[in-house]
Amino acid sequence: MNFDQLFESFRNTHVLIIGDVMLDTYWWGNVERISPEAPVPVVEVRHKECRVGGAANVALNTASLGAKTGIISVIGNDNDGETLLNLMNEQSIDTSFVIQSGDRITTNKMRVMARNQQMMRLDSEITTDIDSTLEEVLIKNVEAYINTYRPSVVIFEDYNKGVLTSKLIEKLINLCNQHQIVSAVDPKKKNFLAYKNVTLFKPNLKEVKEGLNMVVEEVDLKKMQHIHHVLHEVLQHQISLITLSEKGVFYQDQQNSSIIPTHVRKIADVSGAGDTVIAVVSLVMAVTRQIQLAAEMANIAGGLVCESVGTVAIEKQKLLVECKRLLNNQVVPS
């Protein structure tokens, strides 16, 4: 199975994303003067744009690659929630299991942009954990999705906005393991060590330092192998994939480990790169069960999306071309 066949197989792969979804709002404008009211720039807004963010951006990436993508989350029963649902539906993301609650608001990150840079960000959100009633509804929705679509992989996308509680994490990973479904997590500090028995654990290096309260002065293979060992003692997970910013990505499973260097890119914005990495590595792992190939492809994809300003999804054709160019049309065993 070559790269053309691999990318074609994505169309027959079901992916479920569970976690914190959000709306990314961009106000684009020009700056020509300083406000007479305060020493701040005046942005003359020319254009407004809404994009999906958080777990929804992970879903956008897997859908962009052609996978049959579903998402389960809790949002507010508000205008931002309706906008977010519409945006996801337009991209063929199944939102029928998303829960709307009158007790929550939809997370909205509003960015003011000028001269191709961010001038200010305004966050509207509730970050307390969802209550036990919403937990039970969410568990039932996940069970229903799994029984209906039999996804190949479940991705937990945790942004510390309250959807993924410790109780939910434990129950849903057990559910994945019972059904022999690959599970992957992009963790944040609050629940960092709660994802026991997950298949693939994908933090970035900063999150590792904070989550383990560890000082990492130099990045080399021996140090990263030690970090995997420390994580594995707690999590008993199968695979670590740690993103290392400009140094690339590190992966380790039960037999192999490696640091894959990044490819030279003209970086415009790193927003959303982690979402792309978890989407690509999870999807490729679900299809091939090969972490080295999955890590190589995710590393390429993460670099590609950094060439654009703002949160964007990976383009399937562009990733295919780059994988052929950089990985020498590597043959993937079927």
CSV table of C-alpha atoms in Angstrom, one decimal:
chain,number,residue,atom,x,y,z
A,1,MET,CA,0.0,0.0,0.0
A,2,ASN,CA,1.7,3.2,-1.1
A,3,PHE,CA,0.8,6.8,-0.1
A,4,ASP,CA,-1.9,7.1,-2.7
A,5,GLN,CA,-3.6,4.0,-1.4
A,6,LEU,CA,-3.0,5.1,2.2
A,7,PHE,CA,-4.7,8.4,1.7
A,8,GLU,CA,-7.6,6.8,-0.2
A,9,SER,CA,-8.1,4.4,2.7
A,10,PHE,CA,-8.9,7.4,5.0
A,11,ARG,CA,-12.3,7.7,3.3
A,12,ASN,CA,-13.4,4.4,4.8
A,13,THR,CA,-12.1,5.3,8.3
A,14,HIS,CA,-14.4,6.5,11.1
A,15,VAL,CA,-12.9,8.9,13.7
A,16,LEU,CA,-14.5,10.2,16.9
A,17,ILE,CA,-13.2,13.3,18.6
A,18,ILE,CA,-14.2,14.0,22.2
A,19,GLY,CA,-13.3,17.1,24.1
A,20,ASP,CA,-13.4,20.9,24.3
A,21,VAL,CA,-14.7,22.6,21.2
A,22,MET,CA,-14.5,26.3,20.7
A,23,LEU,CA,-15.2,29.1,18.2
A,24,ASP,CA,-12.2,31.1,16.9
A,25,THR,CA,-13.3,34.6,15.9
A,26,TYR,CA,-10.9,36.8,13.9
A,27,TRP,CA,-11.3,40.5,13.4
A,28,TRP,CA,-8.9,41.6,10.6
A,29,GLY,CA,-8.1,45.3,10.2
A,30,ASN,CA,-5.5,48.0,9.7
A,31,VAL,CA,-3.6,50.1,12.2
A,32,GLU,CA,-2.8,53.7,11.3
A,33,ARG,CA,-2.9,55.6,14.6
A,34,ILE,CA,-2.9,55.5,18.3
A,35,SER,CA,-6.1,56.1,20.3
A,36,PRO,CA,-6.5,59.5,21.8
A,37,GLU,CA,-8.3,57.8,24.8
A,38,ALA,CA,-5.4,55.5,25.8
A,39,PRO,CA,-1.9,54.5,24.5
A,40,VAL,CA,-3.3,51.6,22.4
A,41,PRO,CA,-3.5,51.1,18.6
A,42,VAL,CA,-6.8,51.8,16.9
A,43,VAL,CA,-7.7,48.8,14.6
A,44,GLU,CA,-10.0,49.7,11.8
A,45,VAL,CA,-11.9,46.4,11.3
A,46,ARG,CA,-12.2,45.4,7.6
A,47,HIS,CA,-13.2,41.8,7.8
A,48,LYS,CA,-14.6,39.4,10.4
A,49,GLU,CA,-14.2,35.6,10.2
A,50,CYS,CA,-15.3,32.6,12.3
A,51,ARG,CA,-13.4,29.3,12.4
A,52,VAL,CA,-13.6,26.1,14.4
A,53,GLY,CA,-11.1,25.7,17.2
A,54,GLY,CA,-10.0,23.2,19.9
A,55,ALA,CA,-11.4,19.7,19.5
A,56,ALA,CA,-13.4,21.0,16.5
A,57,ASN,CA,-10.2,21.9,14.7
A,58,VAL,CA,-8.9,18.3,15.2
A,59,ALA,CA,-12.2,17.1,13.7
A,60,LEU,CA,-11.7,19.6,10.8
A,61,ASN,CA,-8.3,18.1,10.1
A,62,THR,CA,-9.4,14.5,10.0
A,63,ALA,CA,-12.4,15.5,7.9
A,64,SER,CA,-10.1,17.4,5.6
A,65,LEU,CA,-8.1,14.2,5.1
A,66,GLY,CA,-11.3,12.5,4.1
A,67,ALA,CA,-12.1,10.5,7.2
A,68,LYS,CA,-15.7,10.0,8.4
A,69,THR,CA,-15.5,12.3,11.4
A,70,GLY,CA,-17.8,12.6,14.4
A,71,ILE,CA,-17.5,14.9,17.4
A,72,ILE,CA,-18.9,14.8,20.9
A,73,SER,CA,-18.7,17.8,23.3
A,74,VAL,CA,-20.8,20.1,25.4
A,75,ILE,CA,-21.5,23.7,24.2
A,76,GLY,CA,-23.8,26.5,25.2
A,77,ASN,CA,-27.3,26.9,23.9
A,78,ASP,CA,-26.3,30.2,22.4
A,79,ASN,CA,-25.6,32.0,19.1
A,80,ASP,CA,-21.9,31.1,19.3
A,81,GLY,CA,-22.9,27.4,19.7
A,82,GLU,CA,-25.1,27.6,16.6
A,83,THR,CA,-22.4,29.2,14.6
A,84,LEU,CA,-19.9,26.5,15.6
A,85,LEU,CA,-22.4,23.7,14.8
A,86,ASN,CA,-23.0,25.2,11.4
A,87,LEU,CA,-19.3,25.6,10.6
A,88,MET,CA,-18.7,21.9,11.5
A,89,ASN,CA,-21.7,20.7,9.6
A,90,GLU,CA,-20.5,22.6,6.5
A,91,GLN,CA,-17.3,20.5,6.7
A,92,SER,CA,-19.1,17.2,6.9
A,93,ILE,CA,-18.4,16.7,10.6
A,94,ASP,CA,-21.1,14.7,12.3
A,95,THR,CA,-22.4,17.0,15.2
A,96,SER,CA,-25.5,15.0,16.0
A,97,PHE,CA,-24.1,13.8,19.3
A,98,VAL,CA,-23.0,17.2,20.5
A,99,ILE,CA,-24.8,18.3,23.7
A,100,GLN,CA,-26.1,21.9,24.1
A,101,SER,CA,-26.6,23.0,27.6
A,102,GLY,CA,-28.3,26.1,29.0
A,103,ASP,CA,-25.9,26.1,32.0
A,104,ARG,CA,-22.8,26.5,29.8
A,105,ILE,CA,-21.6,29.0,27.2
A,106,THR,CA,-19.8,28.2,24.0
A,107,THR,CA,-16.1,29.0,24.3
A,108,ASN,CA,-15.2,31.9,21.9
A,109,LYS,CA,-11.7,33.1,21.4
A,110,MET,CA,-11.9,36.5,19.7
A,111,ARG,CA,-8.6,37.7,18.1
A,112,VAL,CA,-8.0,41.2,16.8
A,113,MET,CA,-5.5,40.9,13.9
A,114,ALA,CA,-3.6,43.7,12.1
A,115,ARG,CA,-0.4,43.7,10.0
A,116,ASN,CA,-0.5,39.9,10.0
A,117,GLN,CA,-0.1,39.7,13.8
A,118,GLN,CA,-2.4,39.3,16.8
A,119,MET,CA,-3.0,42.6,18.6
A,120,MET,CA,-5.3,41.3,21.3
A,121,ARG,CA,-7.3,38.2,22.3
A,122,LEU,CA,-10.6,38.2,24.2
A,123,ASP,CA,-11.8,34.8,25.7
A,124,SER,CA,-15.4,34.1,26.5
A,125,GLU,CA,-15.7,30.8,28.3
A,126,ILE,CA,-16.7,28.6,31.3
A,127,THR,CA,-13.9,26.3,32.5
A,128,THR,CA,-15.5,24.5,35.5
A,129,ASP,CA,-16.1,20.8,35.0
A,130,ILE,CA,-19.5,19.7,33.5
A,131,ASP,CA,-21.9,18.3,36.2
A,132,SER,CA,-22.7,14.6,36.7
A,133,THR,CA,-25.9,14.8,34.6
A,134,LEU,CA,-24.0,16.0,31.6
A,135,GLU,CA,-21.3,13.4,32.2
A,136,GLU,CA,-23.9,10.6,32.0
A,137,VAL,CA,-25.4,12.1,28.8
A,138,LEU,CA,-22.0,12.3,27.2
A,139,ILE,CA,-21.1,8.7,28.1
A,140,LYS,CA,-24.4,7.5,26.6
A,141,ASN,CA,-23.7,9.5,23.4
A,142,VAL,CA,-20.2,8.0,23.1
A,143,GLU,CA,-21.6,4.5,23.6
A,144,ALA,CA,-24.3,5.2,21.0
A,145,TYR,CA,-21.7,6.5,18.5
A,146,ILE,CA,-19.4,3.5,19.0
A,147,ASN,CA,-22.2,1.0,18.6
A,148,THR,CA,-23.4,2.8,15.5
A,149,TYR,CA,-20.2,3.6,13.6
A,150,ARG,CA,-17.5,1.4,15.2
A,151,PRO,CA,-14.8,4.1,14.9
A,152,SER,CA,-11.2,3.0,14.3
A,153,VAL,CA,-9.8,5.7,16.6
A,154,VAL,CA,-11.1,8.0,19.4
A,155,ILE,CA,-9.2,11.2,20.0
A,156,PHE,CA,-9.4,13.0,23.4
A,157,GLU,CA,-8.8,16.7,22.9
A,158,ASP,CA,-8.4,18.3,26.3
A,159,TYR,CA,-8.2,22.1,26.6
A,160,ASN,CA,-9.1,22.4,30.3
A,161,LYS,CA,-12.5,23.8,29.5
A,162,GLY,CA,-14.4,21.3,31.7
A,163,VAL,CA,-15.7,18.7,29.2
A,164,LEU,CA,-13.2,16.0,30.0
A,165,THR,CA,-13.5,15.2,33.7
A,166,SER,CA,-11.4,12.6,35.4
A,167,LYS,CA,-14.5,10.3,35.7
A,168,LEU,CA,-15.2,10.6,32.0
A,169,ILE,CA,-11.6,10.0,31.0
A,170,GLU,CA,-11.4,6.8,33.0
A,171,LYS,CA,-14.8,5.5,31.7
A,172,LEU,CA,-14.3,6.4,28.1
A,173,ILE,CA,-10.7,4.9,27.8
A,174,ASN,CA,-12.0,1.7,29.3
A,175,LEU,CA,-14.8,1.8,26.8
A,176,CYS,CA,-12.3,2.2,23.9
A,177,ASN,CA,-10.2,-0.7,25.2
A,178,GLN,CA,-13.2,-3.0,25.6
A,179,HIS,CA,-14.0,-2.4,21.9
A,180,GLN,CA,-10.4,-2.6,20.9
A,181,ILE,CA,-10.4,1.0,19.5
A,182,VAL,CA,-7.2,3.0,19.3
A,183,SER,CA,-7.3,5.9,21.7
A,184,ALA,CA,-5.2,9.0,21.5
A,185,VAL,CA,-5.0,12.1,23.7
A,186,ASP,CA,-3.7,15.6,23.4
A,187,PRO,CA,-3.5,16.5,27.2
A,188,LYS,CA,-3.3,19.6,29.2
A,189,LYS,CA,-2.0,20.2,32.7
A,190,LYS,CA,-5.2,19.7,34.7
A,191,ASN,CA,-5.8,16.1,33.7
A,192,PHE,CA,-2.3,15.4,32.5
A,193,LEU,CA,-1.8,12.1,34.3
A,194,ALA,CA,-5.4,10.9,34.3
A,195,TYR,CA,-5.3,9.2,30.9
A,196,LYS,CA,-4.3,5.7,32.1
A,197,ASN,CA,-4.2,2.9,29.6
A,198,VAL,CA,-4.6,5.2,26.6
A,199,THR,CA,-3.0,3.9,23.4
A,200,LEU,CA,-1.2,7.1,22.4
A,201,PHE,CA,-0.2,10.0,24.6
A,202,LYS,CA,0.7,13.2,22.7
A,203,PRO,CA,1.8,16.2,24.8
A,204,ASN,CA,4.2,18.9,23.8
A,205,LEU,CA,7.5,19.4,25.6
A,206,LYS,CA,6.2,22.3,27.6
A,207,GLU,CA,3.2,20.3,28.8
A,208,VAL,CA,5.6,17.4,29.8
A,209,LYS,CA,7.7,19.8,31.9
A,210,GLU,CA,4.7,21.2,33.7
A,211,GLY,CA,2.8,17.9,34.0
A,212,LEU,CA,5.8,16.0,35.5
A,213,ASN,CA,7.3,19.1,37.2
A,214,MET,CA,10.5,18.2,35.4
A,215,VAL,CA,13.4,20.4,34.2
A,216,VAL,CA,14.5,19.6,30.7
A,217,GLU,CA,17.5,21.7,29.7
A,218,GLU,CA,18.6,19.7,26.6
A,219,VAL,CA,16.6,17.6,24.3
A,220,ASP,CA,18.3,14.4,23.2
A,221,LEU,CA,17.1,10.8,22.6
A,222,LYS,CA,18.3,9.5,26.0
A,223,LYS,CA,16.5,12.3,27.9
A,224,MET,CA,13.3,11.7,25.9
A,225,GLN,CA,13.5,8.0,26.5
A,226,HIS,CA,13.7,8.7,30.2
A,227,ILE,CA,10.6,10.9,30.0
A,228,HIS,CA,8.7,8.1,28.2
A,229,HIS,CA,9.7,5.7,31.0
A,230,VAL,CA,8.4,8.1,33.7
A,231,LEU,CA,5.1,8.7,31.8
A,232,HIS,CA,4.7,4.9,31.2
A,233,GLU,CA,5.1,4.1,34.9
A,234,VAL,CA,2.1,6.2,35.7
A,235,LEU,CA,-0.1,5.9,32.5
A,236,GLN,CA,0.7,2.3,31.3
A,237,HIS,CA,0.1,3.7,27.8
A,238,GLN,CA,1.5,2.1,24.7
A,239,ILE,CA,3.0,5.0,22.8
A,240,SER,CA,4.4,8.4,23.6
A,241,LEU,CA,4.5,11.1,20.9
A,242,ILE,CA,6.0,14.4,22.2
A,243,THR,CA,6.2,17.4,19.9
A,244,LEU,CA,9.5,19.4,20.3
A,245,SER,CA,8.7,22.7,18.5
A,246,GLU,CA,11.5,23.5,16.0
A,247,LYS,CA,13.4,20.2,17.0
A,248,GLY,CA,10.6,18.0,15.5
A,249,VAL,CA,8.8,15.1,17.3
A,250,PHE,CA,9.9,12.2,19.5
A,251,TYR,CA,8.1,8.9,19.6
A,252,GLN,CA,8.5,5.7,21.6
A,253,ASP,CA,6.6,2.5,21.6
A,254,GLN,CA,7.4,-0.9,23.2
A,255,GLN,CA,10.3,-1.6,20.8
A,256,ASN,CA,11.5,1.6,19.1
A,257,SER,CA,12.1,5.3,19.7
A,258,SER,CA,13.4,8.2,17.7
A,259,ILE,CA,13.6,12.0,17.4
A,260,ILE,CA,12.3,13.0,13.9
A,261,PRO,CA,13.7,16.4,13.0
A,262,THR,CA,11.5,19.1,11.6
A,263,HIS,CA,11.6,20.1,7.9
A,264,VAL,CA,12.6,23.7,7.1
A,265,ARG,CA,9.5,25.9,6.7
A,266,LYS,CA,8.7,29.6,6.5
A,267,ILE,CA,6.7,29.8,9.8
A,268,ALA,CA,3.8,32.3,9.9
A,269,ASP,CA,1.8,31.1,12.9
A,270,VAL,CA,2.0,28.0,15.1
A,271,SER,CA,-1.7,28.2,16.1
A,272,GLY,CA,-3.4,24.8,15.6
A,273,ALA,CA,-0.3,22.9,14.7
A,274,GLY,CA,-0.8,20.5,17.7
A,275,ASP,CA,-4.3,19.9,16.5
A,276,THR,CA,-3.0,18.9,13.1
A,277,VAL,CA,-0.4,16.6,14.6
A,278,ILE,CA,-2.8,14.7,16.8
A,279,ALA,CA,-5.3,14.3,13.9
A,280,VAL,CA,-2.7,13.0,11.5
A,281,VAL,CA,-0.8,10.7,13.8
A,282,SER,CA,-4.1,9.2,15.1
A,283,LEU,CA,-5.6,8.7,11.7
A,284,VAL,CA,-2.5,7.1,10.3
A,285,MET,CA,-2.0,4.9,13.4
A,286,ALA,CA,-5.6,3.7,13.1
A,287,VAL,CA,-5.1,2.6,9.5
A,288,THR,CA,-1.5,1.3,9.6
A,289,ARG,CA,-0.6,0.6,13.3
A,290,GLN,CA,2.8,2.0,12.4
A,291,ILE,CA,3.9,4.8,14.8
A,292,GLN,CA,7.1,5.7,12.9
A,293,LEU,CA,5.2,6.4,9.7
A,294,ALA,CA,2.4,8.1,11.6
A,295,ALA,CA,5.0,10.3,13.4
A,296,GLU,CA,6.8,11.2,10.2
A,297,MET,CA,3.6,12.2,8.5
A,298,ALA,CA,2.3,14.2,11.5
A,299,ASN,CA,5.6,16.0,11.7
A,300,ILE,CA,5.3,17.1,8.0
A,301,ALA,CA,1.6,18.1,8.5
A,302,GLY,CA,2.4,20.2,11.6
A,303,GLY,CA,5.0,22.1,9.7
A,304,LEU,CA,2.7,22.7,6.7
A,305,VAL,CA,-0.1,24.3,8.7
A,306,CYS,CA,2.4,26.7,10.4
A,307,GLU,CA,2.9,28.4,7.0
A,308,SER,CA,-0.6,29.9,7.3
A,309,VAL,CA,-1.8,32.7,9.6
A,310,GLY,CA,-4.4,31.5,12.1
A,311,THR,CA,-5.9,28.1,12.7
A,312,VAL,CA,-6.2,26.1,9.5
A,313,ALA,CA,-6.7,22.5,8.6
A,314,ILE,CA,-4.1,20.4,6.7
A,315,GLU,CA,-4.8,20.2,3.0
A,316,LYS,CA,-5.0,16.5,1.9
A,317,GLN,CA,-3.3,17.0,-1.5
A,318,LYS,CA,-0.5,19.2,-0.2
A,319,LEU,CA,0.2,16.6,2.6
A,320,LEU,CA,0.2,13.8,0.0
A,321,VAL,CA,2.7,15.6,-2.2
A,322,GLU,CA,5.0,16.4,0.7
A,323,CYS,CA,4.9,12.8,2.0
A,324,LYS,CA,5.9,11.5,-1.4
A,325,ARG,CA,8.6,14.1,-1.7
A,326,LEU,CA,10.1,13.9,1.8
A,327,LEU,CA,9.5,10.2,2.6
A,328,ASN,CA,10.6,9.0,-0.8
A,329,ASN,CA,7.2,7.4,-1.7
A,330,GLN,CA,7.8,5.0,1.2
A,331,VAL,CA,6.0,1.7,0.8
A,332,VAL,CA,3.6,0.9,3.6
A,333,PRO,CA,3.0,-2.8,4.4
A,334,SER,CA,-0.7,-3.7,4.1
